[in-house]
């Protein structure tokens, strides 16, 4: 290098041109850029020598001439010519190939193109080698993908800015991964997987990189409520039904499957009472009283028959199995079956002929089961009553509904009989929390005669089903509860009657369990018991229906002993999780209230 040599060097990563002015020490040179500013360079810092005979004032014009010829796409043509032979080039040879000119401006332009290129050529010493075709194709794909990602990122940020100003936004499918990352981070915090997109978004918006900030951003974007249920989100409980399941529902509604029980017992002549809360939409039980010729009264407990609409192992069954239970939350329910089926053909709808599994029971004067029968049936719900309606009718003694009065009397005898068998009654008030448009309504549900009536009839149906299963050695999801060790009577009497004493007893009660072997249920005072009265809302009840109905038809049971063991274990785990979510959510809204 000598005075007047135009050289290229890098300053903070930026390409710069300067003219050699004078040596500095043994190896360094002082160079002047276009502003006359001096820089001390070691030869190793020089990235390209353009040529001799230049002054600093020539640099702007030289750069202008270079810029005029900088067309990166021209490298593709040169690459196509060179790749077949695998020939390497230096900037001077490339200038001749591209511009048919090897003057300093064109040689430097070729140098700039080659040194900036990351696609067609790679540097080897002073020369450049064309990349193989497959490698170029892969690099092109990567660049396209990167450009697409940048486009999606810019679009996402634009939509976020819109949403934050309160404008309506139509989110794109490409936005979902980033929004889902925010949801995961807000829900699970540091335990969330794939947090990077969420952190990038928060960082760009200059918000703290915390779960709380992610939660607030989702609220600000209008995607979450300020009361978003994180307990539900942290659970494995699915909220939406897969599209495939909804398609099956649509098909079943248009074209119901053949009824496996074509010989259903016609009980449409009986007066049927359904008794529920006013808000209940899944009507899964009804009650009747039949007067037999000899004057005997037969109680009928009619249970909705959702198994009429599905088969073990089909899409609907597997989805119900995955959910295991309907989740009841203050803000609404998460159903086990899609609402179109659950509140429609599966329910005992007033005034319509419905499929049911009916339990006919004759009790002896004390309230014990004297005789029973189980039939797939057809019924027609006569009255859709609330608990309040029934309480009022029983209090007034409405003579036109003598059947209801008789059912209530049998329920009282039944309760007294269970008490004589060692049943442990714990009367604790329950609460109902409902939230509508952020208005919180809490009601205390007292243990009224109507609720006791329905509870006794459901327990009776459970005992009948369990007896049938035990008699015929059917693997059913039996419920049982070990005998508790209660404090001595004199100790309990020292406590105030009511909730205080009830709480003391309840603390001693072991958890009820589920298994395929019948065993005593201590608090109910029954030697065998299973739940069958809520098959639309509890999968264990539906399992019992599948087994009992198959046996009544004389067919092979759909679930073997081993399969039933596995299913009861799986159901128990899922139901425990659902119960925990219900409790946590009720506690949240109780505190909010």
XYZ file of C-alpha atoms in Angstrom:
593
model
C 0.000 0.000 0.000
C 1.218 3.525 -0.796
C -0.029 7.085 -0.510
C -3.204 7.586 -2.579
C -4.342 3.950 -2.408
C -8.147 3.719 -2.013
C -8.976 0.972 0.549
C -12.039 -0.518 2.192
C -12.222 -1.256 5.918
C -14.980 -1.914 8.481
C -15.901 0.517 11.239
C -18.366 -0.918 13.793
C -19.333 -3.489 11.170
C -20.076 -0.841 8.546
C -18.296 -0.785 5.192
C -16.106 2.388 4.819
C -13.709 3.782 2.143
C -10.576 5.835 2.843
C -7.370 6.937 1.065
C -3.903 6.018 2.394
C -2.106 9.153 3.638
C 1.120 8.012 5.344
C 2.695 5.071 7.198
C 2.419 4.961 10.968
C 5.172 2.902 12.606
C 6.352 -0.302 10.947
C 3.028 -1.703 9.725
C 0.165 0.721 10.332
C -1.133 3.402 7.937
C -2.993 6.629 8.538
C -5.956 6.844 6.125
C -8.417 9.708 5.465
C -12.110 9.170 4.745
C -14.357 11.436 2.613
C -14.807 13.840 5.565
C -11.055 14.136 6.058
C -11.251 12.155 9.307
C -8.153 10.059 9.961
C -8.090 6.357 10.945
C -5.118 4.175 11.864
C -5.271 0.789 10.129
C -3.239 -2.391 10.328
C -3.004 -4.190 6.937
C -5.173 -6.956 8.366
C -7.998 -4.436 8.795
C -8.054 -3.620 5.091
C -10.806 -5.708 3.467
C -10.210 -4.611 -0.139
C -7.702 -2.443 -2.108
C -9.424 -0.551 -4.935
C -6.413 1.104 -6.580
C -3.953 4.004 -6.532
C -4.119 7.703 -7.365
C -7.140 8.707 -5.270
C -7.874 11.688 -3.030
C -10.431 11.694 -0.158
C -12.598 14.066 -2.203
C -12.965 11.348 -4.906
C -14.731 8.949 -2.537
C -18.335 10.320 -2.794
C -18.319 10.169 -6.603
C -16.736 6.704 -6.546
C -19.413 5.430 -4.149
C -22.158 6.961 -6.315
C -20.842 5.122 -9.384
C -20.651 1.890 -7.378
C -24.218 2.206 -6.085
C -25.510 2.656 -9.613
C -24.373 -0.867 -10.529
C -25.196 -2.735 -7.308
C -27.827 -5.246 -8.436
C -27.711 -8.440 -6.314
C -29.960 -10.280 -8.772
C -27.205 -10.113 -11.378
C -25.230 -12.614 -9.266
C -27.795 -15.311 -10.050
C -26.937 -15.108 -13.769
C -23.211 -15.377 -13.012
C -23.841 -18.279 -10.611
C -25.807 -20.200 -13.257
C -22.867 -19.803 -15.663
C -20.261 -20.903 -13.118
C -22.006 -23.578 -11.051
C -21.952 -26.313 -13.678
C -18.148 -26.145 -13.957
C -17.614 -25.298 -10.289
C -15.231 -22.474 -11.270
C -14.109 -19.968 -8.656
C -13.787 -16.217 -9.343
C -12.223 -13.153 -7.807
C -13.862 -9.665 -7.933
C -11.956 -8.676 -11.093
C -13.105 -11.801 -12.962
C -16.656 -11.280 -11.753
C -16.545 -7.649 -12.953
C -15.559 -8.865 -16.413
C -18.360 -11.453 -16.340
C -21.044 -9.029 -15.139
C -20.009 -5.709 -16.679
C -17.424 -6.612 -19.327
C -15.275 -4.020 -17.590
C -12.448 -4.384 -15.048
C -12.046 -0.744 -14.102
C -11.776 -0.026 -10.335
C -15.451 0.991 -9.969
C -16.726 -2.272 -11.514
C -14.173 -4.440 -9.670
C -15.206 -2.838 -6.385
C -18.892 -3.264 -7.266
C -18.253 -6.992 -7.899
C -16.402 -7.189 -4.568
C -19.369 -5.611 -2.755
C -21.813 -7.999 -4.412
C -19.728 -11.098 -3.616
C -18.849 -10.132 -0.048
C -22.499 -9.341 0.828
C -23.904 -12.411 -0.921
C -25.125 -15.239 1.344
C -26.922 -17.199 -1.314
C -24.963 -18.022 -4.458
C -21.243 -17.817 -3.518
C -19.038 -18.560 -0.526
C -15.604 -17.051 0.028
C -12.492 -19.217 -0.094
C -9.421 -17.068 0.592
C -9.320 -14.308 -2.044
C -11.728 -16.117 -4.378
C -15.422 -17.054 -4.382
C -16.868 -20.502 -5.094
C -20.413 -21.064 -6.455
C -22.601 -23.008 -4.023
C -24.172 -26.324 -5.193
C -27.702 -26.089 -6.626
C -29.290 -28.044 -3.762
C -27.694 -25.744 -1.207
C -28.876 -22.625 -3.038
C -32.408 -24.042 -3.221
C -32.381 -24.691 0.540
C -31.002 -21.217 1.294
C -33.667 -19.643 -0.937
C -36.344 -21.561 0.959
C -34.931 -20.361 4.284
C -34.877 -16.753 3.072
C -38.448 -17.015 1.846
C -39.532 -18.472 5.169
C -37.739 -15.709 7.039
C -39.378 -13.076 4.850
C -42.770 -14.709 5.491
C -42.131 -14.750 9.242
C -41.190 -11.082 9.179
C -44.324 -10.276 7.206
C -46.463 -12.213 9.701
C -44.728 -10.558 12.671
C -45.299 -7.080 11.220
C -48.932 -7.935 10.516
C -49.389 -9.325 14.033
C -47.974 -6.185 15.626
C -50.229 -4.052 13.436
C -53.315 -5.993 14.567
C -52.194 -5.826 18.208
C -51.875 -2.032 17.903
C -55.391 -1.904 16.410
C -56.874 -4.043 19.170
C -55.195 -1.985 21.891
C -56.972 1.121 20.585
C -60.298 -0.680 20.872
C -60.779 -1.389 17.154
C -62.327 -4.626 15.941
C -59.633 -6.994 14.687
C -59.829 -10.077 12.509
C -56.998 -12.234 13.806
C -55.195 -14.365 11.240
C -54.315 -18.047 11.518
C -50.639 -17.011 11.617
C -51.381 -15.033 14.804
C -52.609 -18.093 16.720
C -49.161 -19.455 17.761
C -48.223 -16.081 19.302
C -51.590 -15.624 21.006
C -51.497 -19.204 22.287
C -47.974 -18.618 23.625
C -49.304 -15.600 25.539
C -52.187 -17.723 26.871
C -49.834 -20.496 27.988
C -47.478 -18.042 29.676
C -50.341 -16.220 31.426
C -51.772 -19.556 32.581
C -48.691 -21.569 33.537
C -45.992 -18.946 34.053
C -42.473 -20.361 34.096
C -43.842 -23.869 33.591
C -45.213 -22.910 30.171
C -43.565 -24.444 27.114
C -42.630 -22.383 24.019
C -42.616 -19.076 25.916
C -40.345 -17.255 23.440
C -43.097 -15.779 21.201
C -44.904 -14.457 24.288
C -41.730 -12.868 25.664
C -40.925 -11.321 22.251
C -44.393 -9.752 22.100
C -44.199 -8.362 25.644
C -40.672 -7.043 25.037
C -41.705 -5.300 21.801
C -44.679 -3.671 23.578
C -42.366 -2.573 26.419
C -44.364 -4.553 28.963
C -42.881 -6.631 31.816
C -41.999 -10.187 30.775
C -44.218 -11.729 33.465
C -47.305 -13.996 33.475
C -49.316 -11.141 35.009
C -48.361 -8.837 32.129
C -49.313 -11.529 29.601
C -52.699 -11.900 31.343
C -53.285 -8.140 31.248
C -52.292 -7.935 27.578
C -54.837 -10.627 26.678
C -57.474 -8.655 28.599
C -56.442 -5.410 26.865
C -56.677 -7.150 23.489
C -60.246 -8.173 24.301
C -59.354 -11.869 24.082
C -59.758 -12.645 27.781
C -62.096 -11.479 30.496
C -60.567 -9.824 33.578
C -62.022 -12.895 35.371
C -60.563 -15.493 32.986
C -60.740 -18.903 34.666
C -57.099 -19.919 35.055
C -58.079 -22.949 37.154
C -59.975 -24.340 34.163
C -57.189 -23.419 31.757
C -54.578 -25.152 33.921
C -56.639 -28.347 33.927
C -56.764 -30.992 31.213
C -60.519 -30.460 30.799
C -61.446 -29.673 27.172
C -63.787 -26.709 26.751
C -64.609 -26.963 23.051
C -65.838 -30.044 21.210
C -63.718 -31.224 18.245
C -65.284 -30.533 14.849
C -65.389 -34.276 14.162
C -67.602 -34.828 17.220
C -69.929 -31.988 16.172
C -70.207 -33.546 12.712
C -71.271 -36.847 14.302
C -73.880 -34.982 16.398
C -75.276 -33.379 13.251
C -75.485 -36.775 11.541
C -77.225 -38.374 14.548
C -79.800 -35.574 14.676
C -80.540 -35.925 10.962
C -80.446 -39.712 10.941
C -80.813 -41.361 14.380
C -79.027 -44.728 14.718
C -81.201 -47.860 14.985
C -82.497 -48.473 18.511
C -80.888 -51.627 19.923
C -83.885 -51.855 22.295
C -86.698 -51.994 19.743
C -88.988 -53.711 22.296
C -89.068 -50.830 24.799
C -91.741 -50.980 27.470
C -94.392 -48.348 26.676
C -94.934 -46.305 29.846
C -96.338 -43.223 28.121
C -99.631 -43.725 29.975
C -97.953 -42.875 33.284
C -97.910 -39.365 34.706
C -94.222 -38.339 34.814
C -92.827 -35.548 36.997
C -89.398 -34.091 36.249
C -88.070 -31.999 39.153
C -84.984 -29.794 38.768
C -83.641 -26.304 39.306
C -85.179 -23.749 36.989
C -81.878 -23.253 35.129
C -81.365 -26.986 34.439
C -81.478 -27.850 30.742
C -80.269 -31.471 30.842
C -83.339 -33.243 32.252
C -82.113 -36.706 33.115
C -84.676 -38.095 35.585
C -88.422 -38.274 36.107
C -90.735 -39.917 38.662
C -94.023 -41.805 38.360
C -96.372 -43.781 40.557
C -98.297 -46.770 39.187
C -101.341 -48.235 40.935
C -101.421 -52.014 40.429
C -104.733 -53.983 40.290
C -104.271 -55.316 43.841
C -103.869 -51.785 45.184
C -100.075 -52.010 45.471
C -98.120 -48.898 44.472
C -95.095 -49.218 42.218
C -92.586 -46.373 42.097
C -90.981 -45.657 38.728
C -87.703 -43.790 38.438
C -87.177 -42.936 34.776
C -83.615 -42.098 33.775
C -82.716 -40.482 30.450
C -81.169 -42.952 28.006
C -78.309 -41.191 26.153
C -76.899 -44.595 25.138
C -79.794 -44.678 22.631
C -77.774 -42.136 20.616
C -74.291 -43.633 20.743
C -72.367 -46.892 20.947
C -69.356 -47.851 23.108
C -66.186 -46.750 21.335
C -67.726 -44.294 18.853
C -66.741 -40.605 18.599
C -69.424 -39.411 21.041
C -68.616 -42.087 23.590
C -64.858 -41.475 23.492
C -65.339 -37.714 23.857
C -67.685 -38.215 26.833
C -65.154 -40.642 28.320
C -62.395 -38.060 27.920
C -64.475 -35.459 29.788
C -65.994 -37.939 32.300
C -68.334 -35.351 33.808
C -70.199 -32.131 33.153
C -68.442 -29.240 34.857
C -70.712 -26.763 36.650
C -69.192 -23.318 37.065
C -70.728 -19.994 38.156
C -70.215 -18.642 34.642
C -71.807 -21.647 32.917
C -71.272 -25.333 32.395
C -68.796 -27.364 30.364
C -70.975 -30.275 29.216
C -70.025 -33.920 28.760
C -72.125 -34.100 25.588
C -72.741 -31.327 23.024
C -75.790 -29.258 24.007
C -77.724 -30.103 20.818
C -77.950 -33.707 22.021
C -77.768 -33.263 25.805
C -80.642 -30.787 26.089
C -82.549 -32.222 23.124
C -83.167 -35.888 22.292
C -81.108 -37.204 25.224
C -83.199 -35.295 27.794
C -86.661 -36.105 29.147
C -88.332 -33.166 27.426
C -91.812 -32.229 28.624
C -94.587 -33.287 26.260
C -92.348 -35.450 24.040
C -92.056 -39.224 23.869
C -88.545 -39.985 25.112
C -86.341 -43.047 25.501
C -85.534 -43.916 29.111
C -84.163 -46.633 31.338
C -86.939 -47.110 33.902
C -86.590 -48.659 37.351
C -89.884 -49.987 38.735
C -89.752 -50.594 42.492
C -92.216 -51.925 45.050
C -91.228 -51.105 48.622
C -92.396 -52.937 51.705
C -94.173 -50.932 54.442
C -90.842 -50.198 56.134
C -89.254 -48.793 52.949
C -87.029 -51.717 51.952
C -87.035 -53.025 48.374
C -89.602 -55.808 48.024
C -89.531 -56.200 44.237
C -87.931 -54.411 41.306
C -87.688 -54.469 37.537
C -85.576 -52.571 34.987
C -86.778 -51.808 31.460
C -85.613 -49.758 28.492
C -88.784 -47.728 28.048
C -90.728 -45.005 26.304
C -92.124 -42.252 28.530
C -93.731 -38.848 28.117
C -92.852 -36.202 30.710
C -96.089 -34.641 31.929
C -94.820 -31.886 34.214
C -91.591 -29.888 34.237
C -91.412 -28.772 37.874
C -88.877 -26.871 39.968
C -88.012 -27.785 43.550
C -89.894 -24.680 44.661
C -92.994 -25.815 42.736
C -92.952 -29.219 44.422
C -92.349 -27.751 47.899
C -95.365 -25.504 47.435
C -97.554 -28.364 46.114
C -96.602 -30.625 49.020
C -97.205 -27.847 51.533
C -100.624 -27.026 50.094
C -101.517 -30.697 49.638
C -102.677 -30.402 46.015
C -105.193 -33.245 45.743
C -105.082 -33.309 41.943
C -101.519 -34.595 42.171
C -102.045 -37.454 44.623
C -99.229 -39.387 42.898
C -96.712 -36.724 43.892
C -97.910 -36.796 47.490
C -97.598 -40.610 47.530
C -94.059 -40.481 46.098
C -93.129 -37.979 48.843
C -94.516 -40.354 51.502
C -92.508 -43.264 50.101
C -89.402 -41.049 50.065
C -89.877 -40.342 53.803
C -90.277 -44.075 54.567
C -87.262 -44.790 52.449
C -85.156 -42.252 54.358
C -86.318 -43.692 57.704
C -85.472 -47.204 56.522
C -81.949 -46.139 55.522
C -81.506 -44.472 58.919
C -82.437 -47.805 60.515
C -79.727 -49.438 58.382
C -77.054 -47.102 59.760
C -77.194 -44.259 57.242
C -75.375 -41.138 58.395
C -77.227 -37.949 57.436
C -75.202 -34.771 57.311
C -77.437 -31.758 56.680
C -75.181 -28.959 55.441
C -76.541 -26.007 53.508
C -75.171 -25.803 49.975
C -74.692 -22.672 47.921
C -75.338 -21.885 44.294
C -73.149 -19.183 42.734
C -74.221 -17.762 39.375
C -72.451 -15.037 37.405
C -74.199 -13.156 34.613
C -72.616 -10.053 33.042
C -70.299 -9.854 36.069
C -73.288 -9.755 38.446
C -72.726 -12.372 41.158
C -75.783 -14.052 42.667
C -75.317 -16.420 45.607
C -78.208 -18.532 46.856
C -78.270 -20.866 49.836
C -79.929 -24.168 48.910
C -81.736 -25.503 51.930
C -82.458 -29.207 52.281
C -86.151 -28.844 51.324
C -88.740 -31.683 51.141
C -88.606 -31.621 47.333
C -84.827 -32.009 47.277
C -85.017 -34.826 49.835
C -87.732 -36.526 47.740
C -85.616 -36.461 44.567
C -82.447 -37.495 46.423
C -84.185 -40.534 47.975
C -85.586 -41.680 44.634
C -82.172 -41.363 42.972
C -80.537 -43.335 45.792
C -83.271 -45.961 45.389
C -82.532 -46.304 41.653
C -78.826 -46.646 42.487
C -79.519 -49.449 44.957
C -81.727 -51.278 42.418
C -79.085 -51.023 39.687
C -76.366 -52.234 42.065
C -78.506 -55.164 43.210
C -79.113 -56.138 39.601
C -75.385 -55.955 38.886
C -74.502 -57.946 41.985
C -77.144 -60.629 41.282
C -75.947 -61.130 37.721
C -72.239 -60.638 38.499
C -71.895 -57.606 36.196
C -68.777 -55.409 36.368
C -70.311 -52.002 37.157
C -68.793 -48.825 38.612
C -70.009 -49.531 42.174
C -69.741 -46.756 44.772
C -68.742 -47.626 48.332
C -67.619 -45.887 51.489
C -65.805 -47.427 54.467
C -67.452 -47.178 57.875
C -66.251 -44.011 59.656
C -65.058 -43.790 63.250
C -67.358 -41.127 64.675
C -66.856 -39.377 68.028
C -68.977 -40.690 70.917
C -72.561 -39.398 70.962
C -71.965 -37.459 74.206
C -69.071 -35.553 72.576
C -71.175 -34.644 69.538
C -74.020 -33.422 71.747
C -71.634 -30.914 73.350
C -71.383 -29.174 69.952
C -74.126 -26.783 68.756
C -76.678 -28.542 66.586
C -76.611 -27.637 62.892
C -73.568 -26.840 60.741
C -71.062 -27.043 63.611
C -72.056 -30.581 64.585
C -72.463 -31.570 60.915
C -68.942 -30.341 60.137
C -67.522 -32.382 63.009
C -69.178 -35.524 61.631
C -68.172 -34.785 58.067
C -64.514 -34.458 59.046
C -64.606 -38.078 60.165
C -66.156 -39.374 56.946
C -63.799 -41.261 54.624
C -63.958 -40.438 50.925
C -66.375 -42.547 48.885
C -64.645 -44.641 46.247
C -65.461 -46.365 42.983
C -64.617 -49.937 41.970
C -66.103 -52.883 40.110
C -66.813 -54.945 43.244
C -69.968 -54.177 45.298
C -69.359 -53.107 48.882
C -71.197 -51.268 51.637
C -71.770 -47.514 51.360
C -71.629 -46.367 54.978
C -73.221 -42.920 54.807
C -76.107 -44.162 52.610
C -76.693 -47.204 54.815
C -76.736 -49.524 51.774
C -74.958 -52.839 51.269
C -74.554 -52.145 47.551
C -74.888 -48.989 45.477
C -74.011 -47.503 42.104
C -74.875 -44.237 40.400
C -77.130 -44.484 37.338
C -79.312 -41.375 37.463
C -77.171 -38.827 35.579
C -75.888 -40.546 32.413
C -75.956 -37.269 30.459
C -73.683 -35.666 33.045
C -71.571 -38.482 34.544
C -69.721 -41.013 32.448
C -69.705 -43.618 35.247
C -73.528 -43.589 35.124
C -73.426 -44.035 31.354
C -71.084 -47.015 31.790
C -73.604 -48.648 34.107
C -76.334 -48.061 31.490
C -74.248 -49.710 28.746
C -73.627 -52.793 30.897
C -77.162 -53.187 32.278
C -78.893 -52.628 28.924
C -76.632 -55.138 27.155
C -77.388 -57.738 29.844
C -81.136 -57.063 29.594
C -80.903 -57.756 25.850
C -78.997 -60.974 26.507
C -75.912 -59.689 24.689
C -72.205 -59.776 25.546
C -71.262 -56.922 27.874
C -69.502 -54.063 26.038
C -66.857 -53.754 28.790
C -64.931 -56.627 30.344
C -63.784 -56.761 33.972
C -60.292 -55.477 33.053
C -61.645 -52.714 30.818
C -64.037 -51.613 33.553
C -61.169 -51.503 36.080
C -59.132 -49.248 33.799
C -62.104 -47.025 33.016
C -63.114 -46.522 36.653
C -59.546 -45.529 37.555
C -59.352 -43.095 34.640
C -62.776 -41.606 35.399
C -61.929 -41.140 39.090
C -58.824 -39.118 38.228
C -60.640 -36.876 35.747
C -63.606 -36.313 38.075
C -61.275 -35.346 40.933
C -59.669 -32.740 38.690
C -63.101 -31.410 37.657
C -64.214 -31.214 41.291
C -61.074 -29.262 42.188
C -61.691 -26.783 39.341
C -65.310 -26.335 40.493
C -64.214 -25.670 44.084
C -61.454 -23.250 43.100
C -63.759 -21.359 40.737
C -66.549 -21.116 43.324
C -64.035 -19.863 45.873
C -62.780 -17.227 43.417
C -66.280 -15.880 42.749
C -67.169 -16.089 46.445
C -64.164 -13.873 47.210
C -65.033 -11.600 44.283
C -68.550 -11.270 45.733
